[in-house]
mmCIF file of C-alpha atoms and ligand atoms in Angstrom:
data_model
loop_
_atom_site.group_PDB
_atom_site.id
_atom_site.type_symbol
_atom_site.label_atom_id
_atom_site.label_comp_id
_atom_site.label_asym_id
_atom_site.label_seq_id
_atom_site.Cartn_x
_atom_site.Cartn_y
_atom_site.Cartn_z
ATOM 1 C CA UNK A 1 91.279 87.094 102.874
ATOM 2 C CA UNK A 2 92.435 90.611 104.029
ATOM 3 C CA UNK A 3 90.371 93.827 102.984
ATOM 4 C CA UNK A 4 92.464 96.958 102.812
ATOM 5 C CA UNK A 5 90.188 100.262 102.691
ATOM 6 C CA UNK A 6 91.407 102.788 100.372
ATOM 7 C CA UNK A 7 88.226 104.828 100.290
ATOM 8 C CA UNK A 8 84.930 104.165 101.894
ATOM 9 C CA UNK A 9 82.564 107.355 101.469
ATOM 10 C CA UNK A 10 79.562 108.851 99.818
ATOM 11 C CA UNK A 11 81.438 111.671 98.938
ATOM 12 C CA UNK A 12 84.618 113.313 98.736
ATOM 13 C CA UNK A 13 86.056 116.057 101.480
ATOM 14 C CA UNK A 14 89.198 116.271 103.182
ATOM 15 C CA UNK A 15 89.607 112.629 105.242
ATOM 16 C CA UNK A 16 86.523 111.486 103.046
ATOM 17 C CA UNK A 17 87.360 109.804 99.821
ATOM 18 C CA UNK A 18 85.459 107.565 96.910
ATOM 19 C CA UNK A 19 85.208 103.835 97.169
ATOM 20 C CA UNK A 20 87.978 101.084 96.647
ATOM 21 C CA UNK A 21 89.034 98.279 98.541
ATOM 22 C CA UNK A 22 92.219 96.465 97.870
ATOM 23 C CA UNK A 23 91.989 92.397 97.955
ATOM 24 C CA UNK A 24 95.294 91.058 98.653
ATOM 25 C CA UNK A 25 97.728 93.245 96.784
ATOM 26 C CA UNK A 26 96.530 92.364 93.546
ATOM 27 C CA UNK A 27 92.730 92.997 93.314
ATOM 28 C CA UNK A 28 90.975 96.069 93.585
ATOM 29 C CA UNK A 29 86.929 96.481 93.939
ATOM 30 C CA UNK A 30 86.088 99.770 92.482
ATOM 31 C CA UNK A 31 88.771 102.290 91.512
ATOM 32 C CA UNK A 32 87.481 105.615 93.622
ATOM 33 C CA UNK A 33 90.749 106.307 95.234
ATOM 34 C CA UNK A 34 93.543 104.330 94.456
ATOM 35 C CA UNK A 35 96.558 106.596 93.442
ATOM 36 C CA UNK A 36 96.218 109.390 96.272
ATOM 37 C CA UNK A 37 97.256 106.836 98.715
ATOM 38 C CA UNK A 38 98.840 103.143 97.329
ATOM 39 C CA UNK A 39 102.400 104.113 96.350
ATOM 40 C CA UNK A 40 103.862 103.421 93.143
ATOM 41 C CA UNK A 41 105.168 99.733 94.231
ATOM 42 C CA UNK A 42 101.736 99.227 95.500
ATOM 43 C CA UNK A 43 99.920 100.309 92.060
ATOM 44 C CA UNK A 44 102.690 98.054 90.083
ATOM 45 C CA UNK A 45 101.114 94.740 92.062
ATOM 46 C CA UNK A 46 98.058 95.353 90.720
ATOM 47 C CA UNK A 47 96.291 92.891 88.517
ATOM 48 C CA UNK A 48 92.483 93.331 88.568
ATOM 49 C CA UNK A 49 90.148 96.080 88.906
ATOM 50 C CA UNK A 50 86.472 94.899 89.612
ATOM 51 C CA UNK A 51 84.288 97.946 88.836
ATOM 52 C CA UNK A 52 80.099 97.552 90.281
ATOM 53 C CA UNK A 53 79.705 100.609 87.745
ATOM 54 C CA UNK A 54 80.934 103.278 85.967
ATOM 55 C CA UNK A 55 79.453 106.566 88.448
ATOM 56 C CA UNK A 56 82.899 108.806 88.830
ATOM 57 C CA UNK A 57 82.780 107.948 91.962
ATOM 58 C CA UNK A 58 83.757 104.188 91.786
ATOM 59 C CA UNK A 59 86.081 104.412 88.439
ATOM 60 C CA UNK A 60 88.030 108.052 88.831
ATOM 61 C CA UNK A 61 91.470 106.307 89.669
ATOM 62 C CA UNK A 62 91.231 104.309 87.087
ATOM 63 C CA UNK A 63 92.632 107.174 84.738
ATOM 64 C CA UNK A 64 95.715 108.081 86.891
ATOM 65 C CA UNK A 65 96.356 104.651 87.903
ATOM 66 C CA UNK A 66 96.694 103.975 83.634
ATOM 67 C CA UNK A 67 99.101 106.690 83.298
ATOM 68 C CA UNK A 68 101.817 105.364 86.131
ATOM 69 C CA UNK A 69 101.560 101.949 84.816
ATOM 70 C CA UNK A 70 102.267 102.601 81.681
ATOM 71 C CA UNK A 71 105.601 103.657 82.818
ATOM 72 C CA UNK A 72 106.437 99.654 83.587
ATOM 73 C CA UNK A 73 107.389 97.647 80.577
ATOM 74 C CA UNK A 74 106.255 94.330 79.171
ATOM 75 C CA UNK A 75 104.122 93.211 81.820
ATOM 76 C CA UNK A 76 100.462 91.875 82.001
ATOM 77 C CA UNK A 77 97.719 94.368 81.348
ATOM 78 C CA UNK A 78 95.946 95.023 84.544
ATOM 79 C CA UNK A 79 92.330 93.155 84.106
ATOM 80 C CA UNK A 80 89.370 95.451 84.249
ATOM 81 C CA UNK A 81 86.223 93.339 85.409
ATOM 82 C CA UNK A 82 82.547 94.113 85.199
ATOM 83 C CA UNK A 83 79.377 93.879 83.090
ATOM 84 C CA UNK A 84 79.796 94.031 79.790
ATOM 85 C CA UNK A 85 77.414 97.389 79.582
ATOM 86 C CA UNK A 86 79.482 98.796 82.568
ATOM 87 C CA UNK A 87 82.314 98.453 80.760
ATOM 88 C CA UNK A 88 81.457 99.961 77.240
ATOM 89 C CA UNK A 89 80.549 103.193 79.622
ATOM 90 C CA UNK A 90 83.931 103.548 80.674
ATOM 91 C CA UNK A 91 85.495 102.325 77.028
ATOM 92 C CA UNK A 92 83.163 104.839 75.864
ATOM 93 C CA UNK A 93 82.618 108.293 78.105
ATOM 94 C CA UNK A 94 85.799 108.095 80.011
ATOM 95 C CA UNK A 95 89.093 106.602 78.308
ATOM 96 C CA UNK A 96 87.925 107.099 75.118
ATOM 97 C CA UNK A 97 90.882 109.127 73.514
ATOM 98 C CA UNK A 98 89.146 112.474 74.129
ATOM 99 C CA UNK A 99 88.842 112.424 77.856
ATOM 100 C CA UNK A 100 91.239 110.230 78.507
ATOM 101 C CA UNK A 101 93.931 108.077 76.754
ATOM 102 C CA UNK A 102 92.701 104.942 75.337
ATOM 103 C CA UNK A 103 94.801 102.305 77.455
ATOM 104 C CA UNK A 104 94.133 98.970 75.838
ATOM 105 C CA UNK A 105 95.670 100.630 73.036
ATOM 106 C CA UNK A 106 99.064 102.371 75.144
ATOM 107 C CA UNK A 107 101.614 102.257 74.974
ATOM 108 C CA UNK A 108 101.019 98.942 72.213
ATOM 109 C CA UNK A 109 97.846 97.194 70.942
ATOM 110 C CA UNK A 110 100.361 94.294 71.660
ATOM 111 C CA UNK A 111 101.390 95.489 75.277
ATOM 112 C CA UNK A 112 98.653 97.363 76.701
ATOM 113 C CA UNK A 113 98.245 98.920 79.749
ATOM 114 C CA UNK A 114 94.949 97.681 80.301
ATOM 115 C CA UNK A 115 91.864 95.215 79.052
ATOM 116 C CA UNK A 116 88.292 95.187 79.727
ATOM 117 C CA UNK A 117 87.215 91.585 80.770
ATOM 118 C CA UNK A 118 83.481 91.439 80.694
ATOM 119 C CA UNK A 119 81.453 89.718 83.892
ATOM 120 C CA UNK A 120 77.794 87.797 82.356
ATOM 121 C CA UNK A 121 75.637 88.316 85.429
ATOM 122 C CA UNK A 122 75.306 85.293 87.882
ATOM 123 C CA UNK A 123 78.144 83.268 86.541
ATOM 124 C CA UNK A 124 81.809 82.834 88.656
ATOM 125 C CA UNK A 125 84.763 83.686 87.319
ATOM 126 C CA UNK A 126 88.264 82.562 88.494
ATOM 127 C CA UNK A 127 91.028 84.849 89.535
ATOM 128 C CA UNK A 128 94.384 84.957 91.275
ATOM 129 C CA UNK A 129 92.363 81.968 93.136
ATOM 130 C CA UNK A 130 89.111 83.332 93.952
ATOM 131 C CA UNK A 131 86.161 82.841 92.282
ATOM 132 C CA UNK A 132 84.132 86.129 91.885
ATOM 133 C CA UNK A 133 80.545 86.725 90.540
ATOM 134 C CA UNK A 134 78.900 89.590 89.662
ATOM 135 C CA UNK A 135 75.480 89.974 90.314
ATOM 136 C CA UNK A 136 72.612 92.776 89.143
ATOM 137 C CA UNK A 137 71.970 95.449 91.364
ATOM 138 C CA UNK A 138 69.357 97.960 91.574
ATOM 139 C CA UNK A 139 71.171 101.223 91.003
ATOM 140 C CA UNK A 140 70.000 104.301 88.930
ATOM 141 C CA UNK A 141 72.952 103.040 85.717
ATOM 142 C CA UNK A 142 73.709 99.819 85.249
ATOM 143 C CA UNK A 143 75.401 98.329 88.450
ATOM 144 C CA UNK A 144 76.195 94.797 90.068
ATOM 145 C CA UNK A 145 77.589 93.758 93.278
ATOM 146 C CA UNK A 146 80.243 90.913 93.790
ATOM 147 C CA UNK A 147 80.227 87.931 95.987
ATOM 148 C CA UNK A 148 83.897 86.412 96.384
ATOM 149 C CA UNK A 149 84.871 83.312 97.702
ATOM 150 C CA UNK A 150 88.407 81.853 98.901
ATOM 151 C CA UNK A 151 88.949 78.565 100.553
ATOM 152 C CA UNK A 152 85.297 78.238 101.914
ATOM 153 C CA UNK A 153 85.481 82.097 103.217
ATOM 154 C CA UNK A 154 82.722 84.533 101.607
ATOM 155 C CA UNK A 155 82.681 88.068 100.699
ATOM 156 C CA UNK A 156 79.837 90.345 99.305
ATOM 157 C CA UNK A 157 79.945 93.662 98.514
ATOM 158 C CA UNK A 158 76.829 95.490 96.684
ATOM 159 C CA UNK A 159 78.810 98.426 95.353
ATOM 160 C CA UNK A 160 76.303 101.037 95.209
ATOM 161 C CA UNK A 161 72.136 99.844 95.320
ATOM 162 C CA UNK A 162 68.471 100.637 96.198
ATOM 163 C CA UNK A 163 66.524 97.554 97.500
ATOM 164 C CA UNK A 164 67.357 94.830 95.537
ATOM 165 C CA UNK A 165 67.289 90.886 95.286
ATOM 166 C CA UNK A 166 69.259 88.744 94.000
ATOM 167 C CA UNK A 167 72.482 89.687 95.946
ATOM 168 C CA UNK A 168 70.975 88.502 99.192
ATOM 169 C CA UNK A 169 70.421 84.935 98.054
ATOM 170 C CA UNK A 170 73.815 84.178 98.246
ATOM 171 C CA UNK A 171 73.723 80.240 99.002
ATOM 172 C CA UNK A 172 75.577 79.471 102.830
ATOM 173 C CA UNK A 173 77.102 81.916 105.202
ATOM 174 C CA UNK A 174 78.440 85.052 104.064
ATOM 175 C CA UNK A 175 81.504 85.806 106.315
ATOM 176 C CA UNK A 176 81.272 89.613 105.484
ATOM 177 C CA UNK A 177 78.607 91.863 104.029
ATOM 178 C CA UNK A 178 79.855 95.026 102.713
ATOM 179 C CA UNK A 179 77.079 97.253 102.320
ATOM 180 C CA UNK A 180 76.023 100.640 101.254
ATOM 181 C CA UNK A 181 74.036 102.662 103.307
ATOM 182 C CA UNK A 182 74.023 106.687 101.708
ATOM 183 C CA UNK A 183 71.441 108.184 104.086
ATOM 184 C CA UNK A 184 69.350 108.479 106.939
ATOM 185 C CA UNK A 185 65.824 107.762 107.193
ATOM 186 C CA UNK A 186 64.807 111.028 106.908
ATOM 187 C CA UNK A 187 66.183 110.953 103.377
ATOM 188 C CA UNK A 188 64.806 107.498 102.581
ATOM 189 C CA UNK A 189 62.657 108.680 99.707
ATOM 190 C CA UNK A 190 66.218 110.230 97.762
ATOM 191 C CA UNK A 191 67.696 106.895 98.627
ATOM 192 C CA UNK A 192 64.830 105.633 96.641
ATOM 193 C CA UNK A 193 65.429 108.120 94.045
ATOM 194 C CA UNK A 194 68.762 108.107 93.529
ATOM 195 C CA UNK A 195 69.231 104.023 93.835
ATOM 196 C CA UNK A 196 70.902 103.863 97.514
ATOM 197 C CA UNK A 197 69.944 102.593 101.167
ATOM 198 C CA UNK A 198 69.126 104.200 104.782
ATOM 199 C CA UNK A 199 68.857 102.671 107.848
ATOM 200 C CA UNK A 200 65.375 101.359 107.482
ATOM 201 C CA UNK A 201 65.730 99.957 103.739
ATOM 202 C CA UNK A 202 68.880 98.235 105.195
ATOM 203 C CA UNK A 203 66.847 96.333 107.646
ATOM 204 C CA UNK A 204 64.166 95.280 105.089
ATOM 205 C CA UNK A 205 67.305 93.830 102.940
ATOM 206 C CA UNK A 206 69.149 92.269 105.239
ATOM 207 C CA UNK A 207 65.795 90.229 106.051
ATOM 208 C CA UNK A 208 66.153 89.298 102.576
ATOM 209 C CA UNK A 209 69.066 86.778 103.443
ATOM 210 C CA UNK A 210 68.370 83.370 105.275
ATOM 211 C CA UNK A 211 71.087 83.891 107.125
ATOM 212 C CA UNK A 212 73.298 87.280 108.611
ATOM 213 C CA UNK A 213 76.013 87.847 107.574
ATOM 214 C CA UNK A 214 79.064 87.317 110.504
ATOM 215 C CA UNK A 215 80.108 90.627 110.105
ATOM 216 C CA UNK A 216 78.252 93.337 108.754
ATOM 217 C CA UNK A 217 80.650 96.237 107.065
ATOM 218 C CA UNK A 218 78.819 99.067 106.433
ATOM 219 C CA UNK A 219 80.321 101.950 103.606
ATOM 220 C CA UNK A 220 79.577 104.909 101.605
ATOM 221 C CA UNK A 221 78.018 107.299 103.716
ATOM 222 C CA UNK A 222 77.248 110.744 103.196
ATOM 223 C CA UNK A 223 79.799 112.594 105.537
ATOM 224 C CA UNK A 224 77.458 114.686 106.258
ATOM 225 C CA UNK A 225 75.342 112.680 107.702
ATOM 226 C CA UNK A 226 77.272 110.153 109.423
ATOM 227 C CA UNK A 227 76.738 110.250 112.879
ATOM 228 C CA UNK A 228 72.575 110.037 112.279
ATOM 229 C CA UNK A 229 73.210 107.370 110.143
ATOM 230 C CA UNK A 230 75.132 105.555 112.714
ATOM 231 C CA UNK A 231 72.625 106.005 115.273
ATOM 232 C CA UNK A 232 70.005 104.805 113.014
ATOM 233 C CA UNK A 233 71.948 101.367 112.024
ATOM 234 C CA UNK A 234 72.452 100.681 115.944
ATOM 235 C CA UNK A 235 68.783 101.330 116.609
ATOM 236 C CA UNK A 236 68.109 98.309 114.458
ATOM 237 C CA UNK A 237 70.807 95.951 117.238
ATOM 238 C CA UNK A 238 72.213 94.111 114.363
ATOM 239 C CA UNK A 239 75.298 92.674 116.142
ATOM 240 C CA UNK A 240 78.931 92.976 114.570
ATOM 241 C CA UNK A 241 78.246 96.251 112.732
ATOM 242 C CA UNK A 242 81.177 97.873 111.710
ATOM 243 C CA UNK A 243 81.614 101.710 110.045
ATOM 244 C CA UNK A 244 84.345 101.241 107.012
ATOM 245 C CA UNK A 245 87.066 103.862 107.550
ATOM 246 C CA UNK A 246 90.370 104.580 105.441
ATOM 247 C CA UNK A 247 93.025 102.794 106.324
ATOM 248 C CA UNK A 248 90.911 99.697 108.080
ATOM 249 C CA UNK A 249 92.757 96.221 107.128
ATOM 250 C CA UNK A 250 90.272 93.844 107.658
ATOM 251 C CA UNK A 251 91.273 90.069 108.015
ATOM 252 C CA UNK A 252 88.820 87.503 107.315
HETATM 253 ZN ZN1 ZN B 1 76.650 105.199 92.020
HETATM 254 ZN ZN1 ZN B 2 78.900 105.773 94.740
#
């Protein structure tokens, strides 16, 4: 399973950019930055977007990334995954003809450009021989995380969440735990707020699973406080912590 990181922060500034992480060559999870650096024979192997929710952040290249592949001609739509409310936000506030183009419509109702494939919570799903399941988060919209599995290897990532439950319960060992954490302690009670982790709501989740992950893959920090945030993580001596960065291929 190899884990290509197209965009990995909390916010965007030069060298900082939204989520997305490319599965393969053909799946994406979340859409933050996708067309600013996958070049157009990378965007035409796309096949499935899996969006945790529909904050800008997560879905913006979802827009541009319509309007080059609608340049190819009679090929598959490209799949967009998620809950079924998640997606109606998109279908309805973003590409919804006024914003946006309407691309399960372009450039054919026959032919389009994209189609919304809605997740029900807690159930797998097959694709391009994974099986992925989307599971309820606790953001402040509507949000889930995804656990993926290939040939006995296991991948979680929360997408964007305060404390929460049911992710953690994945059955077995989870080879890799991608995992938000948005601020440092001293910010704990926005994290709260706002539906995100810090260092110290971290540790109380991870003691949530019955087992650690193998490798623990932290993302979406606030640039601005990155270094604190760090420091904070190490001070809790979980071992095989690694700090997402663009451009990070990770084989698992
Ligand atoms: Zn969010
Ligand atoms: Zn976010």
């Amino acid at each position: 399973m190899r884990l290509q990181v197209l965009g990995c922060s909390g916010a965007e500034m030069p060298g900082h950019n939204p989520p997305a992480l490319l599965l393969e060559e053909t799946i994406l999870l979340d859409a933050g930055t996708v067309t600013g650096v996958l070049d157009e024979k990378a965007q035409g192997k796309l096949r499935h977007i899996f969006i945790t929710h529909a904050h800008l952040d997560h879905v913006r290249a979802i827009p541009s990334l319509a309007d080059n592949l609608i340049l190819r001609h009679g090929e598959e739509p490209v799949r967009v995954h998620g809950l079924e409310r998640v997606l109606q936000i998109l279908q309805r506030h973003l590409l919804n003809d006024n914003v946006w183009p309407d691309f399960t419509e372009l450039p054919s109702t026959d032919t389009p450009v994209l189609a919304y494939d809605p997740m029900p919570p807690n159930v797998w799903k097959e694709v391009d021989g994974f099986r992925v399941m989307a599971v309820p988060v606790n953001h402040s919209v509507p949000a889930c995380g995804f656990v993926l599995e290939r040939g006995g290897t296991v991948l979680v990532y929360t997408g964007d969440t305060g404390p929460t439950e049911a992710i953690w319960k994945v059955n077995g060992q989870v080879n890799a735990a991608v995992v938000e954490v948005s601020f440092p302690n001293e910010m704990t009670a926005m994290a709260l707020k706002t539906g995100h982790l810090s260092p110290e709501l971290l540790g109380g989740e991870l003691g949530k699973m019955s087992t650690r992950p193998e490798r623990l893959l932290i993302t979406h920090l606030k640039p601005q406080y990155e270094k604190e945030i760090q420091n904070q993580i190490g001070r809790l001596g979980f071992p095989s912590v690694h700090y997402l960065k663009e451009g990070d291929i990770i084989d698992l």
